[in-house]
Structure formats: structure tokens, C-alpha cells
Amino acid sequence: MKWTNDRSGNVDDRRGSGGGGGMMVGGGLGTLIIAAIIFFLGGDPSAILSSGGGSPQQTEQRNLTPDELKVKDFVSMVTVETEKTWGKFFQDNGMQYKAPKVVMFESVTQSGCGTAQAAMGPFYCPADETVYMDMSFFKELEQRFGAKVTEFSIAYVMAHEIGHHVQTLLGTTQKVDQLRSSGRYSEAEMNRVSVATELQADFYAGVWAKQTDNREHILEPGDIESAISAAEAVGDDNIQKRSQGYVNQEGFTHGSSAQRKEWFMKGYNTGDIRQGDTFNELLK
């Protein structure tokens, strides 16, 4: 992936600060694989996150390594390119884009949705309109889920999470929350709504990749394939096979590997946000 020259001021790097400013989540969230089913590339985790319980997680303050500083530079670069792409889309449609904050952390930190832990994977919190990223998760993505991780894999994950922010700004997140809180729908029905929500964020990530490449020519050979590899690795069927040995489609919350690839590529191939109505496509 080619780097551009601009950097965002909306990145808060909490790594090396010590302690993370939070408490560990009580109740036990299970292994990384189980947590990933719930959180990775997820929307609003506030129903599961908790700001209380557990015991303080203290770590010593330390200076970031040159490699860690380079990662922050990269995240700041990707962040500003999401700001440019979505800012133009909103402006072209008579709206104003409010850029989300991106928090980089290690081990544990506080979010507007409660305490965030590294095992949760990257997630977006609508309450404070912030994307939370623990970069160590990408090692797990490669080692446990079989993804080919590159710089563009990280960019894809960030674009997906910021896709959830776009959903919040457009009111989609709020409509899904209203469905969930109404109590009129079964768990299986709400799982289908969750899949549509996640696949739309994948679609938005593809739109971002297309529009940003048109403007900045960021893509290099193999980049799109690495994004697809990451998307397929965290498909519900792949995670279920690795964690429980079988697939239960009624338990899908994010979409199958094939669906995740399909909707990311649809976004990338069309570059047109109007083609991303996953809800009408999947909830017929």
C-alpha cells in the first residue's frame, strides 16, 4: 500500500501510557476466538462491555519503539484518508461529515461503551463515536484465523469500523438499536439484522478503497487480495469451524466468509454507496 503525505489529528495513541486507565471487564469474556465472534469488526459492543468489576490492570509506562511509532504514523495516514473520502461524500450530498476519533491502545482502556480489552479486537463505539484499535490483534488474525496480514489489511479493518461510524451518522445504527430494543424480534431475526449491518460496513470499506484509490492511487498489487483474506478469515463460518468444529448459520452475526468477500468487492467494484442496501437484499 502506498503511503500519502497527510496525517490526521484525530488519533489518540494510548500505548505505553501504563495501566490503560481502566478496569478489566468482570464475568469472563472467554478466549480470543469467542471474543472475536462478538467483537471483531463489530458495531456497538455496549451490551457486553462493562465499566465495572474485575481488578485494575496496571502496566508500566514505557517509550514506544520506532516500529510502534511507524504504526501510529500509518494509522494517522489511513485515518486522514477516510476523513477526505467520507468528507467529500457527505459534502456532495449536502451533509457535514463529523470525523470519528481513533484510539490506539494495548491491554485495556476506557471507551464510551465501557472497558475495552485487547482480546475484543477492533471495534467502533457509537456512544463516543470512536474506533478502538489494539494492533496486536492482527498477529492473532494471522496466526489463529489464517489471514494474510498486510498494511492494507489494517486499512480494510479501519475502513470497516469507520463504516460503522458512517452508519451512525446516516441513522442506520439508531434504527437497528430501535429494532433490538423493541423486543418484537427473536434472537435469530436480530442476528440477520446484525449480519446486514456488518456486511454494509464491509461494503462501505470497499467504497472507501475505490474512492481513495481513485484520488490517491494507494493500491499496490496484492492489496485487495489481502483485504479479502482478512474478510474471509473472520467470516462466521470460518470462526465457528475453528472454535467449535461445525457451522450454525442461525448463529451468524457478521456474515459468512463468502458474504464478506462479496460485499466488500461490491463496494470496491461499484464505488457507489447507493448499491449497499444490504438490509433489503438480505432481509427479504
Short mmCIF file of C-alpha atoms in Angstrom, two decimals:
data_model
loop_
_atom_site.label_atom_id
_atom_site.label_comp_id
_atom_site.label_asym_id
_atom_site.label_seq_id
_atom_site.Cartn_x
_atom_site.Cartn_y
_atom_site.Cartn_z
CA MET A 1 0.00 0.00 0.00
CA LYS A 2 1.38 3.39 -0.98
CA TRP A 3 1.55 5.99 1.77
CA THR A 4 0.22 9.51 1.31
CA ASN A 5 1.63 12.66 2.90
CA ASP A 6 -1.25 13.88 5.11
CA ARG A 7 -1.85 12.83 8.71
CA SER A 8 -4.93 13.10 10.92
CA GLY A 9 -5.06 14.86 14.27
CA ASN A 10 -7.88 12.57 15.41
CA VAL A 11 -5.64 9.68 16.53
CA ASP A 12 -5.14 9.18 20.27
CA ASP A 13 -2.24 6.79 20.94
CA ARG A 14 -2.57 5.43 24.48
CA ARG A 15 0.06 2.72 24.10
CA GLY A 16 2.90 2.91 26.59
CA SER A 17 0.90 5.17 28.91
CA GLY A 18 0.63 2.49 31.60
CA GLY A 19 -2.49 0.90 33.01
CA GLY A 20 -4.78 1.96 30.19
CA GLY A 21 -6.87 3.97 32.64
CA GLY A 22 -9.43 1.25 33.18
CA MET A 23 -10.60 -1.86 34.93
CA MET A 24 -10.74 -5.33 33.48
CA VAL A 25 -14.18 -6.48 32.42
CA GLY A 26 -15.74 -8.77 35.01
CA GLY A 27 -17.52 -12.00 34.29
CA GLY A 28 -15.03 -13.50 31.87
CA LEU A 29 -15.28 -12.94 28.12
CA GLY A 30 -13.65 -16.21 27.10
CA THR A 31 -10.86 -16.84 24.63
CA LEU A 32 -9.84 -14.59 21.78
CA ILE A 33 -11.75 -16.72 19.29
CA ILE A 34 -15.01 -16.46 21.23
CA ALA A 35 -14.47 -12.76 21.84
CA ALA A 36 -13.74 -12.24 18.16
CA ILE A 37 -17.12 -13.68 17.23
CA ILE A 38 -18.73 -10.92 19.28
CA PHE A 39 -16.41 -8.01 18.72
CA PHE A 40 -14.17 -8.26 15.68
CA LEU A 41 -15.30 -5.83 13.02
CA GLY A 42 -18.33 -5.26 15.19
CA GLY A 43 -20.72 -2.42 15.79
CA ASP A 44 -21.93 -1.44 19.25
CA PRO A 45 -20.44 -3.66 21.96
CA SER A 46 -22.05 -1.74 24.84
CA ALA A 47 -24.41 -4.59 25.69
CA ILE A 48 -21.44 -6.72 26.70
CA LEU A 49 -18.80 -4.22 27.74
CA SER A 50 -18.84 -3.14 31.37
CA SER A 51 -17.11 -0.31 33.12
CA GLY A 52 -17.10 -2.12 36.44
CA GLY A 53 -15.97 -5.36 38.00
CA GLY A 54 -12.68 -7.16 37.89
CA SER A 55 -9.44 -5.75 39.18
CA PRO A 56 -7.19 -2.93 37.98
CA GLN A 57 -4.87 -3.79 35.12
CA GLN A 58 -1.62 -1.95 35.72
CA THR A 59 1.28 -1.82 33.31
CA GLU A 60 4.46 0.21 33.49
CA GLN A 61 4.81 3.32 31.40
CA ARG A 62 7.29 2.95 28.59
CA ASN A 63 8.52 4.68 25.48
CA LEU A 64 7.15 3.46 22.17
CA THR A 65 9.56 1.67 19.86
CA PRO A 66 10.40 3.03 16.39
CA ASP A 67 8.20 0.31 14.86
CA GLU A 68 5.29 1.31 17.09
CA LEU A 69 5.73 4.95 16.14
CA LYS A 70 5.66 3.93 12.49
CA VAL A 71 2.39 2.08 13.09
CA LYS A 72 0.90 5.24 14.59
CA ASP A 73 2.08 7.19 11.54
CA PHE A 74 0.36 4.64 9.30
CA VAL A 75 -2.88 4.71 11.30
CA SER A 76 -2.87 8.52 11.17
CA MET A 77 -2.39 8.35 7.41
CA VAL A 78 -5.27 5.89 6.90
CA THR A 79 -7.46 7.95 9.22
CA VAL A 80 -6.98 11.16 7.27
CA GLU A 81 -7.76 9.35 4.01
CA THR A 82 -11.06 8.16 5.47
CA GLU A 83 -11.77 11.74 6.51
CA LYS A 84 -11.13 13.01 2.99
CA THR A 85 -13.20 10.32 1.26
CA TRP A 86 -16.22 10.44 3.54
CA GLY A 87 -15.99 14.19 3.96
CA LYS A 88 -16.37 14.62 0.20
CA PHE A 89 -19.27 12.16 0.04
CA PHE A 90 -21.17 13.98 2.78
CA GLN A 91 -20.41 17.38 1.27
CA ASP A 92 -21.57 16.24 -2.17
CA ASN A 93 -24.87 15.16 -0.60
CA GLY A 94 -25.48 18.36 1.36
CA MET A 95 -24.34 16.99 4.71
CA GLN A 96 -21.42 17.61 7.04
CA TYR A 97 -19.09 14.79 8.00
CA LYS A 98 -18.04 14.58 11.63
CA ALA A 99 -14.85 12.53 11.72
CA PRO A 100 -14.54 9.85 14.40
CA LYS A 101 -11.65 9.60 16.82
CA VAL A 102 -9.29 6.63 16.57
CA VAL A 103 -7.79 5.31 19.81
CA MET A 104 -4.76 3.01 19.74
CA PHE A 105 -4.28 1.06 22.97
CA GLU A 106 -2.71 -2.03 24.49
CA SER A 107 -4.18 -4.43 27.04
CA VAL A 108 -7.05 -2.30 28.33
CA THR A 109 -8.52 1.20 28.11
CA GLN A 110 -11.78 3.04 28.77
CA SER A 111 -14.30 3.64 25.99
CA GLY A 112 -17.68 5.31 25.87
CA CYS A 113 -19.15 1.79 25.73
CA GLY A 114 -17.27 0.56 28.80
CA THR A 115 -13.89 -1.06 29.33
CA ALA A 116 -12.10 -2.17 26.18
CA GLN A 117 -9.69 -5.11 26.19
CA ALA A 118 -7.25 -6.25 23.55
CA ALA A 119 -8.98 -9.64 23.19
CA MET A 120 -12.07 -7.89 21.83
CA GLY A 121 -10.37 -6.91 18.63
CA PRO A 122 -11.02 -3.60 16.86
CA PHE A 123 -14.47 -2.10 17.41
CA TYR A 124 -16.48 1.08 16.98
CA CYS A 125 -18.32 2.66 19.91
CA PRO A 126 -21.28 4.83 18.82
CA ALA A 127 -21.57 6.40 22.28
CA ASP A 128 -18.33 8.36 21.86
CA GLU A 129 -18.04 7.98 18.06
CA THR A 130 -14.62 6.39 18.40
CA VAL A 131 -12.80 3.45 16.80
CA TYR A 132 -10.68 1.41 19.23
CA MET A 133 -7.67 -0.45 17.87
CA ASP A 134 -5.28 -2.81 19.62
CA MET A 135 -2.73 -3.54 16.93
CA SER A 136 -1.62 -6.85 18.50
CA PHE A 137 -4.88 -8.34 17.27
CA PHE A 138 -3.53 -8.51 13.74
CA LYS A 139 -0.94 -11.06 14.83
CA GLU A 140 -3.80 -13.19 16.15
CA LEU A 141 -5.72 -12.65 12.93
CA GLU A 142 -2.83 -14.14 11.01
CA GLN A 143 -1.83 -16.89 13.42
CA ARG A 144 -5.25 -18.09 14.57
CA PHE A 145 -7.58 -17.23 11.71
CA GLY A 146 -5.25 -17.79 8.76
CA ALA A 147 -5.45 -14.31 7.23
CA LYS A 148 -2.68 -12.79 5.16
CA VAL A 149 -1.98 -9.57 7.03
CA THR A 150 -0.51 -6.57 5.23
CA GLU A 151 -0.74 -2.82 5.70
CA PHE A 152 -3.87 -2.81 3.59
CA SER A 153 -5.41 -5.50 5.81
CA ILE A 154 -5.17 -2.98 8.65
CA ALA A 155 -6.56 -0.26 6.40
CA TYR A 156 -9.52 -2.51 5.50
CA VAL A 157 -10.31 -3.18 9.17
CA MET A 158 -10.15 0.53 9.97
CA ALA A 159 -12.33 1.33 6.96
CA HIS A 160 -14.87 -1.25 8.14
CA GLU A 161 -15.02 0.25 11.63
CA ILE A 162 -15.35 3.75 10.20
CA GLY A 163 -18.10 2.29 8.02
CA HIS A 164 -19.98 1.75 11.27
CA HIS A 165 -19.40 5.43 12.05
CA VAL A 166 -20.92 6.35 8.69
CA GLN A 167 -23.91 4.16 9.59
CA THR A 168 -24.26 6.14 12.83
CA LEU A 169 -24.12 9.48 11.03
CA LEU A 170 -26.72 8.28 8.50
CA GLY A 171 -29.04 6.94 11.22
CA THR A 172 -28.70 3.24 10.39
CA THR A 173 -27.21 2.35 13.77
CA GLN A 174 -30.05 4.04 15.60
CA LYS A 175 -32.69 2.18 13.57
CA VAL A 176 -31.02 -1.15 14.33
CA ASP A 177 -30.91 -0.27 18.04
CA GLN A 178 -34.62 0.54 17.95
CA LEU A 179 -35.35 -2.87 16.44
CA ARG A 180 -33.23 -4.56 19.08
CA SER A 181 -34.80 -2.69 22.00
CA SER A 182 -38.38 -3.16 20.77
CA GLY A 183 -38.45 -6.76 21.95
CA ARG A 184 -40.57 -7.76 18.94
CA TYR A 185 -37.90 -9.79 17.20
CA SER A 186 -36.33 -13.13 18.03
CA GLU A 187 -32.62 -13.64 18.53
CA ALA A 188 -32.40 -15.35 15.12
CA GLU A 189 -34.13 -12.39 13.44
CA MET A 190 -31.84 -9.89 15.13
CA ASN A 191 -28.84 -11.96 14.09
CA ARG A 192 -29.93 -11.49 10.47
CA VAL A 193 -30.17 -7.74 11.05
CA SER A 194 -26.68 -7.83 12.58
CA VAL A 195 -25.33 -9.64 9.51
CA ALA A 196 -26.85 -6.98 7.24
CA THR A 197 -25.28 -4.26 9.40
CA GLU A 198 -21.83 -5.83 9.28
CA LEU A 199 -21.91 -6.58 5.57
CA GLN A 200 -22.89 -2.99 4.87
CA ALA A 201 -19.80 -1.87 6.81
CA ASP A 202 -17.76 -4.23 4.61
CA PHE A 203 -19.39 -2.65 1.57
CA TYR A 204 -18.52 0.84 2.84
CA ALA A 205 -14.92 -0.31 3.31
CA GLY A 206 -14.87 -1.34 -0.35
CA VAL A 207 -16.35 2.00 -1.43
CA TRP A 208 -13.67 3.78 0.61
CA ALA A 209 -10.91 1.71 -1.02
CA LYS A 210 -12.21 2.52 -4.52
CA GLN A 211 -12.77 6.22 -3.97
CA THR A 212 -9.50 6.71 -2.12
CA ASP A 213 -7.52 4.85 -4.77
CA ASN A 214 -9.15 6.97 -7.47
CA ARG A 215 -7.93 10.07 -5.66
CA GLU A 216 -4.56 8.99 -4.22
CA HIS A 217 -3.58 5.81 -6.11
CA ILE A 218 -2.83 4.00 -2.85
CA LEU A 219 -3.34 0.42 -4.00
CA GLU A 220 -0.50 -1.88 -4.97
CA PRO A 221 -0.64 -5.44 -6.36
CA GLY A 222 -1.97 -7.83 -3.74
CA ASP A 223 -3.65 -5.20 -1.55
CA ILE A 224 -7.23 -6.08 -2.45
CA GLU A 225 -6.43 -9.79 -2.08
CA SER A 226 -5.10 -9.17 1.44
CA ALA A 227 -8.29 -7.33 2.39
CA ILE A 228 -10.34 -10.24 1.06
CA SER A 229 -8.16 -12.65 3.06
CA ALA A 230 -8.89 -10.71 6.25
CA ALA A 231 -12.60 -10.51 5.47
CA GLU A 232 -12.84 -14.23 4.77
CA ALA A 233 -10.81 -15.14 7.86
CA VAL A 234 -13.36 -13.50 10.16
CA GLY A 235 -16.42 -14.88 8.41
CA ASP A 236 -18.77 -16.50 10.91
CA ASP A 237 -18.41 -19.91 9.29
CA ASN A 238 -14.61 -19.83 9.49
CA ILE A 239 -14.61 -18.70 13.11
CA GLN A 240 -17.22 -21.30 14.08
CA LYS A 241 -15.29 -24.10 12.38
CA ARG A 242 -12.12 -23.13 14.22
CA SER A 243 -13.78 -22.59 17.60
CA GLN A 244 -16.47 -25.30 17.76
CA GLY A 245 -15.81 -27.57 14.81
CA TYR A 246 -19.12 -27.03 13.00
CA VAL A 247 -21.18 -24.26 11.39
CA ASN A 248 -24.50 -22.93 12.70
CA GLN A 249 -25.93 -20.40 10.26
CA GLU A 250 -28.60 -19.21 12.70
CA GLY A 251 -25.77 -18.05 14.94
CA PHE A 252 -24.19 -15.86 12.27
CA THR A 253 -23.85 -12.22 13.34
CA HIS A 254 -21.32 -10.89 10.82
CA GLY A 255 -21.82 -12.95 7.67
CA SER A 256 -20.07 -15.89 6.07
CA SER A 257 -16.63 -15.65 4.51
CA ALA A 258 -18.23 -15.65 1.05
CA GLN A 259 -20.65 -12.87 2.01
CA ARG A 260 -17.94 -10.70 3.47
CA LYS A 261 -15.88 -11.03 0.32
CA GLU A 262 -18.94 -10.42 -1.88
CA TRP A 263 -20.00 -7.18 -0.20
CA PHE A 264 -16.50 -5.75 0.15
CA MET A 265 -15.90 -6.41 -3.53
CA LYS A 266 -19.30 -4.98 -4.48
CA GLY A 267 -18.34 -1.77 -2.72
CA TYR A 268 -14.93 -1.74 -4.37
CA ASN A 269 -16.17 -2.59 -7.86
CA THR A 270 -19.02 -0.05 -7.84
CA GLY A 271 -17.58 2.69 -5.65
CA ASP A 272 -21.23 3.71 -5.26
CA ILE A 273 -22.73 3.90 -1.77
CA ARG A 274 -26.23 3.61 -3.25
CA GLN A 275 -25.51 -0.03 -4.14
CA GLY A 276 -25.02 -1.04 -0.49
CA ASP A 277 -28.56 -1.65 0.81
CA THR A 278 -27.74 -4.94 2.47
CA PHE A 279 -30.94 -4.81 4.50
CA ASN A 280 -33.28 -5.07 1.52
CA GLU A 281 -31.03 -7.67 -0.07
CA LEU A 282 -30.73 -9.94 2.97
CA LEU A 283 -33.95 -9.41 4.92
CA LYS A 284 -36.49 -10.15 2.20
#
